[in-house]
Amino acid sequence: MTATDRSTELITVAAQAAADKLAHDIIAYDVSDVLSITDAFLLASAPNDRQVKSIVDEIEERLNKELGAKPVRREGDRDARWILLDYVDIVVHVQHSEERVFYALERLWKDCPEIELPADAKATRGKAEEHAKLQQAAEEAEEMRHLGGELR
């Protein structure tokens, strides 16, 4: 069994919406062979809680406006560290980058086929790692400035 055309259409619109809001590492899996409750998962992440919420809001708005789809369930809003949108046919997971690394959902679904995504969504692969390296470099530079000030 493979994901339905409707599921693929929902995934495509959701992935593009996430990419438009600068989500990191967008990937989708066809889980229809291993789960009976849904056809596909979309995973995306962001480096802060506010951006997680922004990505989720954009996905929800676009799926409603373009495809008339509304989630039957939305979880995780309070902390905005991991928000789940359940559309029955698909489930969207938008995680804070730290949660994405910790829970590593890709490990669970790596044997499932990937769903082809729009070019903008594919271009987000590796963005979380790139962002983390830039952030670490900035923190190290700040620490060096701080230490330099103490030596004077």
PDB file of C-alpha atoms in Angstrom:
ATOM      1  CA  MET A   1       0.000   0.000   0.000  1.00  0.00           C
ATOM      2  CA  THR A   2       1.240   3.513  -0.705  1.00  0.00           C
ATOM      3  CA  ALA A   3       0.139   6.964   0.374  1.00  0.00           C
ATOM      4  CA  THR A   4      -2.946   8.195  -1.437  1.00  0.00           C
ATOM      5  CA  ASP A   5      -2.870  11.043  -3.941  1.00  0.00           C
ATOM      6  CA  ARG A   6      -4.712  13.172  -1.377  1.00  0.00           C
ATOM      7  CA  SER A   7      -2.023  12.469   1.244  1.00  0.00           C
ATOM      8  CA  THR A   8       0.733  13.345  -1.212  1.00  0.00           C
ATOM      9  CA  GLU A   9      -1.070  16.562  -2.125  1.00  0.00           C
ATOM     10  CA  LEU A  10      -1.398  17.511   1.567  1.00  0.00           C
ATOM     11  CA  ILE A  11       2.279  16.714   2.195  1.00  0.00           C
ATOM     12  CA  THR A  12       3.388  18.811  -0.793  1.00  0.00           C
ATOM     13  CA  VAL A  13       1.429  21.897   0.284  1.00  0.00           C
ATOM     14  CA  ALA A  14       2.493  21.512   3.921  1.00  0.00           C
ATOM     15  CA  ALA A  15       6.163  21.081   2.971  1.00  0.00           C
ATOM     16  CA  GLN A  16       6.098  24.181   0.770  1.00  0.00           C
ATOM     17  CA  ALA A  17       4.430  26.186   3.548  1.00  0.00           C
ATOM     18  CA  ALA A  18       7.110  25.047   6.011  1.00  0.00           C
ATOM     19  CA  ALA A  19       9.871  25.936   3.563  1.00  0.00           C
ATOM     20  CA  ASP A  20       8.340  29.374   3.020  1.00  0.00           C
ATOM     21  CA  LYS A  21       8.600  29.971   6.779  1.00  0.00           C
ATOM     22  CA  LEU A  22      12.262  28.851   6.771  1.00  0.00           C
ATOM     23  CA  ALA A  23      11.823  25.479   8.464  1.00  0.00           C
ATOM     24  CA  HIS A  24      14.900  23.259   8.679  1.00  0.00           C
ATOM     25  CA  ASP A  25      15.369  19.696   7.450  1.00  0.00           C
ATOM     26  CA  ILE A  26      11.934  19.084   5.949  1.00  0.00           C
ATOM     27  CA  ILE A  27      11.346  15.427   5.129  1.00  0.00           C
ATOM     28  CA  ALA A  28       8.267  13.274   4.532  1.00  0.00           C
ATOM     29  CA  TYR A  29       7.780   9.537   4.876  1.00  0.00           C
ATOM     30  CA  ASP A  30       5.137   7.236   3.439  1.00  0.00           C
ATOM     31  CA  VAL A  31       4.190   5.231   6.540  1.00  0.00           C
ATOM     32  CA  SER A  32       1.101   3.602   5.040  1.00  0.00           C
ATOM     33  CA  ASP A  33       2.681   0.130   5.014  1.00  0.00           C
ATOM     34  CA  VAL A  34       3.537   0.187   8.711  1.00  0.00           C
ATOM     35  CA  LEU A  35       0.707   2.254  10.234  1.00  0.00           C
ATOM     36  CA  SER A  36      -3.005   1.918   9.687  1.00  0.00           C
ATOM     37  CA  ILE A  37      -3.870   5.272  11.265  1.00  0.00           C
ATOM     38  CA  THR A  38      -2.225   7.573   8.702  1.00  0.00           C
ATOM     39  CA  ASP A  39      -0.512   7.548   5.302  1.00  0.00           C
ATOM     40  CA  ALA A  40       2.370   9.953   5.787  1.00  0.00           C
ATOM     41  CA  PHE A  41       4.460  11.946   8.241  1.00  0.00           C
ATOM     42  CA  LEU A  42       5.991  15.346   7.537  1.00  0.00           C
ATOM     43  CA  LEU A  43       8.880  16.369   9.791  1.00  0.00           C
ATOM     44  CA  ALA A  44      10.303  19.885  10.052  1.00  0.00           C
ATOM     45  CA  SER A  45      12.176  21.865  12.672  1.00  0.00           C
ATOM     46  CA  ALA A  46      13.103  25.391  13.697  1.00  0.00           C
ATOM     47  CA  PRO A  47      15.709  26.877  16.043  1.00  0.00           C
ATOM     48  CA  ASN A  48      13.228  28.656  18.339  1.00  0.00           C
ATOM     49  CA  ASP A  49       9.705  28.301  19.730  1.00  0.00           C
ATOM     50  CA  ARG A  50       8.317  31.352  17.952  1.00  0.00           C
ATOM     51  CA  GLN A  51       9.395  30.038  14.567  1.00  0.00           C
ATOM     52  CA  VAL A  52       7.930  26.602  15.360  1.00  0.00           C
ATOM     53  CA  LYS A  53       4.552  28.287  15.947  1.00  0.00           C
ATOM     54  CA  SER A  54       4.902  30.398  12.807  1.00  0.00           C
ATOM     55  CA  ILE A  55       5.619  27.327  10.658  1.00  0.00           C
ATOM     56  CA  VAL A  56       2.657  25.439  12.122  1.00  0.00           C
ATOM     57  CA  ASP A  57       0.319  28.407  11.615  1.00  0.00           C
ATOM     58  CA  GLU A  58       1.418  28.729   7.977  1.00  0.00           C
ATOM     59  CA  ILE A  59       0.936  25.015   7.299  1.00  0.00           C
ATOM     60  CA  GLU A  60      -2.501  25.066   8.882  1.00  0.00           C
ATOM     61  CA  GLU A  61      -3.550  28.186   6.967  1.00  0.00           C
ATOM     62  CA  ARG A  62      -2.300  26.967   3.583  1.00  0.00           C
ATOM     63  CA  LEU A  63      -3.816  23.490   3.887  1.00  0.00           C
ATOM     64  CA  ASN A  64      -7.140  25.057   4.806  1.00  0.00           C
ATOM     65  CA  LYS A  65      -7.061  27.739   2.098  1.00  0.00           C
ATOM     66  CA  GLU A  66      -5.652  25.635  -0.757  1.00  0.00           C
ATOM     67  CA  LEU A  67      -7.106  22.200  -0.019  1.00  0.00           C
ATOM     68  CA  GLY A  68      -9.943  22.801   2.442  1.00  0.00           C
ATOM     69  CA  ALA A  69      -8.197  20.626   5.040  1.00  0.00           C
ATOM     70  CA  LYS A  70      -8.405  21.261   8.766  1.00  0.00           C
ATOM     71  CA  PRO A  71      -6.579  19.279  11.423  1.00  0.00           C
ATOM     72  CA  VAL A  72      -8.683  16.984  13.583  1.00  0.00           C
ATOM     73  CA  ARG A  73      -6.153  17.482  16.365  1.00  0.00           C
ATOM     74  CA  ARG A  74      -3.421  19.973  17.254  1.00  0.00           C
ATOM     75  CA  GLU A  75      -1.088  19.212  20.154  1.00  0.00           C
ATOM     76  CA  GLY A  76       1.901  20.879  21.785  1.00  0.00           C
ATOM     77  CA  ASP A  77       0.907  24.531  21.399  1.00  0.00           C
ATOM     78  CA  ARG A  78       1.627  25.563  24.974  1.00  0.00           C
ATOM     79  CA  ASP A  79       5.370  24.997  24.922  1.00  0.00           C
ATOM     80  CA  ALA A  80       5.844  25.118  21.130  1.00  0.00           C
ATOM     81  CA  ARG A  81       8.718  22.664  21.379  1.00  0.00           C
ATOM     82  CA  TRP A  82       6.929  19.996  19.349  1.00  0.00           C
ATOM     83  CA  ILE A  83       3.630  20.755  17.678  1.00  0.00           C
ATOM     84  CA  LEU A  84       1.695  17.978  16.001  1.00  0.00           C
ATOM     85  CA  LEU A  85      -1.037  18.550  13.408  1.00  0.00           C
ATOM     86  CA  ASP A  86      -3.179  15.486  12.711  1.00  0.00           C
ATOM     87  CA  TYR A  87      -5.027  15.577   9.398  1.00  0.00           C
ATOM     88  CA  VAL A  88      -5.876  11.828   9.558  1.00  0.00           C
ATOM     89  CA  ASP A  89      -4.340  11.241   6.089  1.00  0.00           C
ATOM     90  CA  ILE A  90      -1.099  12.891   7.213  1.00  0.00           C
ATOM     91  CA  VAL A  91       0.506  13.910  10.490  1.00  0.00           C
ATOM     92  CA  VAL A  92       2.760  16.968  10.612  1.00  0.00           C
ATOM     93  CA  HIS A  93       5.477  17.217  13.279  1.00  0.00           C
ATOM     94  CA  VAL A  94       7.179  20.591  13.710  1.00  0.00           C
ATOM     95  CA  GLN A  95       9.842  20.419  16.400  1.00  0.00           C
ATOM     96  CA  HIS A  96      12.280  22.740  18.052  1.00  0.00           C
ATOM     97  CA  SER A  97      15.729  21.748  16.764  1.00  0.00           C
ATOM     98  CA  GLU A  98      16.760  20.381  20.174  1.00  0.00           C
ATOM     99  CA  GLU A  99      13.714  18.084  20.306  1.00  0.00           C
ATOM    100  CA  ARG A 100      14.354  16.989  16.747  1.00  0.00           C
ATOM    101  CA  VAL A 101      17.842  15.807  17.664  1.00  0.00           C
ATOM    102  CA  PHE A 102      16.749  14.240  20.951  1.00  0.00           C
ATOM    103  CA  TYR A 103      13.750  12.285  19.634  1.00  0.00           C
ATOM    104  CA  ALA A 104      15.279  11.528  16.205  1.00  0.00           C
ATOM    105  CA  LEU A 105      12.021  10.506  14.533  1.00  0.00           C
ATOM    106  CA  GLU A 106      13.941   9.870  11.321  1.00  0.00           C
ATOM    107  CA  ARG A 107      15.504   6.824  12.996  1.00  0.00           C
ATOM    108  CA  LEU A 108      12.058   5.348  13.556  1.00  0.00           C
ATOM    109  CA  TRP A 109      10.862   5.862   9.983  1.00  0.00           C
ATOM    110  CA  LYS A 110      14.097   5.557   7.976  1.00  0.00           C
ATOM    111  CA  ASP A 111      12.979   2.247   6.448  1.00  0.00           C
ATOM    112  CA  CYS A 112       9.828   3.852   5.042  1.00  0.00           C
ATOM    113  CA  PRO A 113       9.947   5.412   1.571  1.00  0.00           C
ATOM    114  CA  GLU A 114      10.503   9.150   1.389  1.00  0.00           C
ATOM    115  CA  ILE A 115       7.857  11.217  -0.343  1.00  0.00           C
ATOM    116  CA  GLU A 116       9.110  13.547  -3.074  1.00  0.00           C
ATOM    117  CA  LEU A 117       8.951  17.159  -1.871  1.00  0.00           C
ATOM    118  CA  PRO A 118       9.081  20.523  -3.637  1.00  0.00           C
ATOM    119  CA  ALA A 119      12.573  21.853  -4.392  1.00  0.00           C
ATOM    120  CA  ASP A 120      12.267  24.586  -1.729  1.00  0.00           C
ATOM    121  CA  ALA A 121      11.567  21.946   0.923  1.00  0.00           C
ATOM    122  CA  LYS A 122      14.436  19.704  -0.218  1.00  0.00           C
ATOM    123  CA  ALA A 123      16.783  22.703  -0.057  1.00  0.00           C
ATOM    124  CA  THR A 124      16.218  22.893   3.730  1.00  0.00           C
ATOM    125  CA  ARG A 125      18.150  19.662   4.385  1.00  0.00           C
ATOM    126  CA  GLY A 126      21.166  20.320   6.568  1.00  0.00           C
ATOM    127  CA  LYS A 127      19.945  23.769   7.662  1.00  0.00           C
ATOM    128  CA  ALA A 128      19.634  22.795  11.334  1.00  0.00           C
ATOM    129  CA  GLU A 129      23.241  21.611  11.455  1.00  0.00           C
ATOM    130  CA  GLU A 130      24.379  24.737   9.613  1.00  0.00           C
ATOM    131  CA  HIS A 131      22.427  26.941  12.051  1.00  0.00           C
ATOM    132  CA  ALA A 132      23.862  25.080  15.075  1.00  0.00           C
ATOM    133  CA  LYS A 133      27.430  25.587  13.832  1.00  0.00           C
ATOM    134  CA  LEU A 134      26.852  29.309  13.281  1.00  0.00           C
ATOM    135  CA  GLN A 135      25.292  29.633  16.725  1.00  0.00           C
ATOM    136  CA  GLN A 136      28.189  27.770  18.345  1.00  0.00           C
ATOM    137  CA  ALA A 137      30.718  29.984  16.557  1.00  0.00           C
ATOM    138  CA  ALA A 138      28.862  33.103  17.739  1.00  0.00           C
ATOM    139  CA  GLU A 139      28.798  31.810  21.331  1.00  0.00           C
ATOM    140  CA  GLU A 140      32.520  31.023  21.209  1.00  0.00           C
ATOM    141  CA  ALA A 141      33.284  34.476  19.819  1.00  0.00           C
ATOM    142  CA  GLU A 142      31.203  36.061  22.595  1.00  0.00           C
ATOM    143  CA  GLU A 143      33.041  33.989  25.194  1.00  0.00           C
ATOM    144  CA  MET A 144      36.400  35.099  23.755  1.00  0.00           C
ATOM    145  CA  ARG A 145      35.292  38.756  23.877  1.00  0.00           C
ATOM    146  CA  HIS A 146      34.185  38.249  27.465  1.00  0.00           C
ATOM    147  CA  LEU A 147      37.489  36.620  28.433  1.00  0.00           C
ATOM    148  CA  GLY A 148      39.413  39.356  26.636  1.00  0.00           C
ATOM    149  CA  GLY A 149      37.572  41.964  28.698  1.00  0.00           C
ATOM    150  CA  GLU A 150      38.439  40.186  31.959  1.00  0.00           C
ATOM    151  CA  LEU A 151      42.139  40.111  31.092  1.00  0.00           C
ATOM    152  CA  ARG A 152      42.368  43.864  30.752  1.00  0.00           C
TER     153      ARG A 152
END
